[in-house]
């Protein structure tokens, strides 16, 4: 009870001691807030850290960011140590306690020596931090494609419901430097079937921010960074193909982890063959989104698959040996994708005709379950198997 609490001995600090403690604590709060707000899950997130310093090469931007992170961790360790030692001194506990805080004990997300645990070698911690920095960069890039973020405005730009007010933002020039996608539907494919797929737009984003001169070097640095941890390196793969492989195989998993199974970009998927996959920004989804997905992407892709199958059928007739085997394998793979996509198209048409609306107040868990098996990982998000309507 309060009587017992009042018996706990405390030292009444002097005014000078109070000022010293307050000054240290304010600096600690400032560094901690800066760290928290540098990640897009913060309400006060403004811009990805790699874009804060104007450079022509993304490598230089990363080195500048990493140096800043190291300095923040060192500063925090010094401040926390000073704070601890002050109170140890005030209470005369110098012979009992030590107040020094090690850098790997500083709990900042931007501190790789804390973020990944003490058991990893510093070199491995740095590799993971670099790789994670670029997965976070790609998430921000997709946010700019969707209109959630913009190179022309800091912070959250669009997070309303049903795409309402988005056209007005466009007309105001909110996305002048790097145009947001016009329908909030981004194909996420393992091959280049669409001009406006995510990978193509990543390249355009890098060109817009860092320029044309070092474009290839910048793409290569992104790819190399991803291969430090996010995905395994693949011999002979181009930088853009590496980025595409990350986006088509790993981005969704990282997005689910970042948003704790309450994704803001929803993955529509035809199935295990991945004949068609796309991301839809939930704040821009409206009752005509599925119809547009079908007419602008799925139906044209069916035609392209069929045309390629026909072409391969012609080629196999004039081929022999290993070449014929390769062509048949490619044709069979395309045929599997074609059949999967045709089935997906039938289901998509059914749901498109229903003109489904979502209510953001109901939350992701409820709304994600309205689309049957058109979406990926329904059970992981809603807790139930897809409900087919």
mmCIF file with all atom_site columns, C-alpha atoms in Angstrom, residues 59 73 93 107 135 170 172 273 302:
data_model
loop_
_atom_site.group_PDB
_atom_site.id
_atom_site.type_symbol
_atom_site.label_atom_id
_atom_site.label_alt_id
_atom_site.label_comp_id
_atom_site.label_asym_id
_atom_site.label_entity_id
_atom_site.label_seq_id
_atom_site.pdbx_PDB_ins_code
_atom_site.Cartn_x
_atom_site.Cartn_y
_atom_site.Cartn_z
_atom_site.occupancy
_atom_site.B_iso_or_equiv
_atom_site.pdbx_formal_charge
_atom_site.auth_seq_id
_atom_site.auth_comp_id
_atom_site.auth_asym_id
_atom_site.auth_atom_id
_atom_site.pdbx_PDB_model_num
ATOM 1 C CA . UNK A 1 59  ? 25.764 2.987   -52.310 1.00 0.00 ? 59  UNK A CA 1
ATOM 2 C CA . UNK A 1 73  ? 24.042 3.811   -31.290 1.00 0.00 ? 73  UNK A CA 1
ATOM 3 C CA . UNK A 1 93  ? 26.797 2.695   -5.125  1.00 0.00 ? 93  UNK A CA 1
ATOM 4 C CA . UNK A 1 107 ? 17.827 -1.140  -28.193 1.00 0.00 ? 107 UNK A CA 1
ATOM 5 C CA . UNK A 1 135 ? 13.946 -4.767  -48.451 1.00 0.00 ? 135 UNK A CA 1
ATOM 6 C CA . UNK A 1 170 ? -3.093 13.525  -58.689 1.00 0.00 ? 170 UNK A CA 1
ATOM 7 C CA . UNK A 1 172 ? -2.856 18.723  -57.326 1.00 0.00 ? 172 UNK A CA 1
ATOM 8 C CA . UNK A 1 273 ? 1.936  -22.099 -60.496 1.00 0.00 ? 273 UNK A CA 1
ATOM 9 C CA . UNK A 1 302 ? -4.331 -15.535 -71.065 1.00 0.00 ? 302 UNK A CA 1
#
